[in-house]
JSON list of C-alpha atoms in Angstrom, two decimals:
[
{"chain": "A", "resi": 1, "resn": "MET", "atom": "CA", "xyz": [-19.01, -8.12, 9.85]},
{"chain": "A", "resi": 2, "resn": "VAL", "atom": "CA", "xyz": [-18.45, -11.57, 11.27]},
{"chain": "A", "resi": 3, "resn": "VAL", "atom": "CA", "xyz": [-20.13, -14.21, 9.13]},
{"chain": "A", "resi": 4, "resn": "GLY", "atom": "CA", "xyz": [-20.52, -17.94, 9.51]},
{"chain": "A", "resi": 5, "resn": "GLY", "atom": "CA", "xyz": [-20.06, -18.86, 13.13]},
{"chain": "A", "resi": 6, "resn": "LEU", "atom": "CA", "xyz": [-20.48, -22.56, 12.44]},
{"chain": "A", "resi": 7, "resn": "ASP", "atom": "CA", "xyz": [-21.31, -25.05, 15.12]},
{"chain": "A", "resi": 8, "resn": "PRO", "atom": "CA", "xyz": [-21.79, -28.82, 14.88]},
{"chain": "A", "resi": 9, "resn": "GLY", "atom": "CA", "xyz": [-25.54, -28.45, 14.24]},
{"chain": "A", "resi": 10, "resn": "GLN", "atom": "CA", "xyz": [-25.16, -26.22, 11.18]},
{"chain": "A", "resi": 11, "resn": "SER", "atom": "CA", "xyz": [-24.63, -27.21, 7.60]},
{"chain": "A", "resi": 12, "resn": "ILE", "atom": "CA", "xyz": [-21.66, -25.43, 6.04]},
{"chain": "A", "resi": 13, "resn": "SER", "atom": "CA", "xyz": [-23.39, -25.73, 2.65]},
{"chain": "A", "resi": 14, "resn": "ARG", "atom": "CA", "xyz": [-26.46, -23.90, 3.95]},
{"chain": "A", "resi": 15, "resn": "VAL", "atom": "CA", "xyz": [-24.38, -21.15, 5.53]},
{"chain": "A", "resi": 16, "resn": "ARG", "atom": "CA", "xyz": [-22.19, -20.87, 2.41]},
{"chain": "A", "resi": 17, "resn": "ASP", "atom": "CA", "xyz": [-25.30, -20.33, 0.25]},
{"chain": "A", "resi": 18, "resn": "ALA", "atom": "CA", "xyz": [-27.43, -18.19, 2.58]},
{"chain": "A", "resi": 19, "resn": "ILE", "atom": "CA", "xyz": [-24.94, -15.60, 3.79]},
{"chain": "A", "resi": 20, "resn": "PRO", "atom": "CA", "xyz": [-23.79, -14.26, 0.39]},
{"chain": "A", "resi": 21, "resn": "GLN", "atom": "CA", "xyz": [-27.42, -13.91, -0.66]},
{"chain": "A", "resi": 22, "resn": "THR", "atom": "CA", "xyz": [-28.22, -11.89, 2.46]},
{"chain": "A", "resi": 23, "resn": "ILE", "atom": "CA", "xyz": [-25.16, -9.66, 2.05]},
{"chain": "A", "resi": 24, "resn": "ALA", "atom": "CA", "xyz": [-25.96, -9.19, -1.66]},
{"chain": "A", "resi": 25, "resn": "GLU", "atom": "CA", "xyz": [-29.39, -7.91, -0.63]},
{"chain": "A", "resi": 26, "resn": "LEU", "atom": "CA", "xyz": [-27.77, -5.40, 1.74]},
{"chain": "A", "resi": 27, "resn": "ALA", "atom": "CA", "xyz": [-25.05, -4.28, -0.70]},
{"chain": "A", "resi": 28, "resn": "PRO", "atom": "CA", "xyz": [-27.20, -1.84, -2.75]},
{"chain": "A", "resi": 29, "resn": "TYR", "atom": "CA", "xyz": [-28.14, -0.01, 0.46]},
{"chain": "A", "resi": 30, "resn": "ALA", "atom": "CA", "xyz": [-24.47, 0.22, 1.42]},
{"chain": "A", "resi": 31, "resn": "GLU", "atom": "CA", "xyz": [-23.58, 1.51, -2.05]},
{"chain": "A", "resi": 32, "resn": "ARG", "atom": "CA", "xyz": [-26.26, 4.22, -1.90]},
{"chain": "A", "resi": 33, "resn": "ALA", "atom": "CA", "xyz": [-25.17, 5.23, 1.61]},
{"chain": "A", "resi": 34, "resn": "GLY", "atom": "CA", "xyz": [-21.51, 5.35, 0.57]},
{"chain": "A", "resi": 35, "resn": "VAL", "atom": "CA", "xyz": [-20.44, 2.77, 3.15]},
{"chain": "A", "resi": 36, "resn": "GLN", "atom": "CA", "xyz": [-18.67, -0.55, 2.88]},
{"chain": "A", "resi": 37, "resn": "LEU", "atom": "CA", "xyz": [-19.51, -3.93, 4.35]},
{"chain": "A", "resi": 38, "resn": "ALA", "atom": "CA", "xyz": [-16.26, -5.53, 5.48]},
{"chain": "A", "resi": 39, "resn": "ILE", "atom": "CA", "xyz": [-16.19, -9.23, 6.32]},
{"chain": "A", "resi": 40, "resn": "GLU", "atom": "CA", "xyz": [-13.61, -10.07, 8.97]},
{"chain": "A", "resi": 41, "resn": "ASN", "atom": "CA", "xyz": [-11.55, -13.25, 8.85]},
{"chain": "A", "resi": 42, "resn": "VAL", "atom": "CA", "xyz": [-12.22, -14.70, 12.29]},
{"chain": "A", "resi": 43, "resn": "TRP", "atom": "CA", "xyz": [-11.98, -18.14, 13.85]},
{"chain": "A", "resi": 44, "resn": "SER", "atom": "CA", "xyz": [-15.59, -19.04, 13.02]},
{"chain": "A", "resi": 45, "resn": "LYS", "atom": "CA", "xyz": [-14.77, -22.24, 11.12]},
{"chain": "A", "resi": 46, "resn": "PHE", "atom": "CA", "xyz": [-15.93, -20.50, 7.93]},
{"chain": "A", "resi": 47, "resn": "LEU", "atom": "CA", "xyz": [-13.87, -18.83, 5.17]},
{"chain": "A", "resi": 48, "resn": "LEU", "atom": "CA", "xyz": [-10.67, -20.44, 6.41]},
{"chain": "A", "resi": 49, "resn": "SER", "atom": "CA", "xyz": [-8.48, -19.68, 3.40]},
{"chain": "A", "resi": 50, "resn": "PRO", "atom": "CA", "xyz": [-7.83, -16.61, 1.25]},
{"chain": "A", "resi": 51, "resn": "LEU", "atom": "CA", "xyz": [-9.27, -18.48, -1.73]},
{"chain": "A", "resi": 52, "resn": "GLU", "atom": "CA", "xyz": [-12.55, -19.07, 0.12]},
{"chain": "A", "resi": 53, "resn": "MET", "atom": "CA", "xyz": [-12.71, -15.42, 1.21]},
{"chain": "A", "resi": 54, "resn": "ARG", "atom": "CA", "xyz": [-11.94, -14.21, -2.32]},
{"chain": "A", "resi": 55, "resn": "ASP", "atom": "CA", "xyz": [-14.59, -16.40, -3.92]},
{"chain": "A", "resi": 56, "resn": "PHE", "atom": "CA", "xyz": [-17.13, -15.48, -1.24]},
{"chain": "A", "resi": 57, "resn": "ILE", "atom": "CA", "xyz": [-16.64, -11.74, -1.83]},
{"chain": "A", "resi": 58, "resn": "ASP", "atom": "CA", "xyz": [-16.65, -12.14, -5.60]},
{"chain": "A", "resi": 59, "resn": "LYS", "atom": "CA", "xyz": [-19.89, -14.13, -5.46]},
{"chain": "A", "resi": 60, "resn": "ILE", "atom": "CA", "xyz": [-21.60, -11.13, -3.88]},
{"chain": "A", "resi": 61, "resn": "GLY", "atom": "CA", "xyz": [-20.41, -8.93, -6.74]},
{"chain": "A", "resi": 62, "resn": "SER", "atom": "CA", "xyz": [-20.49, -5.49, -5.10]},
{"chain": "A", "resi": 63, "resn": "LYS", "atom": "CA", "xyz": [-17.69, -2.97, -4.70]},
{"chain": "A", "resi": 64, "resn": "ALA", "atom": "CA", "xyz": [-19.27, -2.11, -1.35]},
{"chain": "A", "resi": 65, "resn": "VAL", "atom": "CA", "xyz": [-18.35, -5.56, 0.01]},
{"chain": "A", "resi": 66, "resn": "GLY", "atom": "CA", "xyz": [-14.82, -6.60, 0.91]},
{"chain": "A", "resi": 67, "resn": "CYS", "atom": "CA", "xyz": [-12.58, -7.96, 3.64]},
{"chain": "A", "resi": 68, "resn": "TYR", "atom": "CA", "xyz": [-11.66, -6.56, 7.03]},
{"chain": "A", "resi": 69, "resn": "PHE", "atom": "CA", "xyz": [-8.31, -8.32, 7.13]},
{"chain": "A", "resi": 70, "resn": "ASP", "atom": "CA", "xyz": [-7.06, -9.26, 10.59]},
{"chain": "A", "resi": 71, "resn": "VAL", "atom": "CA", "xyz": [-3.40, -10.24, 10.30]},
{"chain": "A", "resi": 72, "resn": "GLY", "atom": "CA", "xyz": [-3.30, -11.93, 13.72]},
{"chain": "A", "resi": 73, "resn": "ASN", "atom": "CA", "xyz": [-6.29, -14.15, 12.97]},
{"chain": "A", "resi": 74, "resn": "VAL", "atom": "CA", "xyz": [-4.55, -15.57, 9.89]},
{"chain": "A", "resi": 75, "resn": "LEU", "atom": "CA", "xyz": [-1.48, -16.73, 11.80]},
{"chain": "A", "resi": 76, "resn": "LEU", "atom": "CA", "xyz": [-3.31, -19.75, 13.20]},
{"chain": "A", "resi": 77, "resn": "THR", "atom": "CA", "xyz": [-4.07, -21.29, 9.80]},
{"chain": "A", "resi": 78, "resn": "GLY", "atom": "CA", "xyz": [-2.02, -19.47, 7.17]},
{"chain": "A", "resi": 79, "resn": "TYR", "atom": "CA", "xyz": [0.33, -16.72, 6.11]},
{"chain": "A", "resi": 80, "resn": "PRO", "atom": "CA", "xyz": [-0.69, -13.05, 5.95]},
{"chain": "A", "resi": 81, "resn": "GLU", "atom": "CA", "xyz": [1.36, -12.31, 2.82]},
{"chain": "A", "resi": 82, "resn": "GLN", "atom": "CA", "xyz": [-0.54, -15.01, 0.91]},
{"chain": "A", "resi": 83, "resn": "TRP", "atom": "CA", "xyz": [-3.90, -13.62, 2.00]},
{"chain": "A", "resi": 84, "resn": "ILE", "atom": "CA", "xyz": [-2.85, -10.11, 1.01]},
{"chain": "A", "resi": 85, "resn": "LYS", "atom": "CA", "xyz": [-1.67, -11.23, -2.42]},
{"chain": "A", "resi": 86, "resn": "ILE", "atom": "CA", "xyz": [-4.84, -13.22, -3.13]},
{"chain": "A", "resi": 87, "resn": "LEU", "atom": "CA", "xyz": [-7.35, -10.73, -1.71]},
{"chain": "A", "resi": 88, "resn": "GLY", "atom": "CA", "xyz": [-5.66, -7.62, -3.12]},
{"chain": "A", "resi": 89, "resn": "ARG", "atom": "CA", "xyz": [-8.20, -4.87, -3.82]},
{"chain": "A", "resi": 90, "resn": "ARG", "atom": "CA", "xyz": [-10.85, -6.75, -1.82]},
{"chain": "A", "resi": 91, "resn": "ILE", "atom": "CA", "xyz": [-9.12, -5.73, 1.43]},
{"chain": "A", "resi": 92, "resn": "LEU", "atom": "CA", "xyz": [-10.95, -2.68, 2.74]},
{"chain": "A", "resi": 93, "resn": "LYS", "atom": "CA", "xyz": [-9.24, -2.37, 6.12]},
{"chain": "A", "resi": 94, "resn": "VAL", "atom": "CA", "xyz": [-6.34, -4.05, 7.91]},
{"chain": "A", "resi": 95, "resn": "HIS", "atom": "CA", "xyz": [-6.16, -4.85, 11.62]},
{"chain": "A", "resi": 96, "resn": "PHE", "atom": "CA", "xyz": [-2.73, -5.47, 13.15]},
{"chain": "A", "resi": 97, "resn": "LYS", "atom": "CA", "xyz": [-2.32, -6.91, 16.62]},
{"chain": "A", "resi": 98, "resn": "ASP", "atom": "CA", "xyz": [0.13, -8.95, 18.59]},
{"chain": "A", "resi": 99, "resn": "TYR", "atom": "CA", "xyz": [-0.44, -12.69, 18.30]},
{"chain": "A", "resi": 100, "resn": "ARG", "atom": "CA", "xyz": [0.92, -14.97, 21.01]}
]
């Protein structure tokens, strides 16, 4: 899942509050279906650090919700090893690609 997608006309506070609530409403359905909702770290100007991603996932409070960790996307703003250490068990899938 790609969440956020901020643009100049959106309030980051509104997005920060609304999206976890929506995902939390979907999480019980995912749990019953035996699937996981994985939030990808993309260049959407939202969830820019591993601490933000960790807190966002923890706020939802479901084992069915985690991170689709894209190593290449992190290279613009951070270091993959730090994201991996902080997110730990919250990482549901890893995407490796060349970043140039």
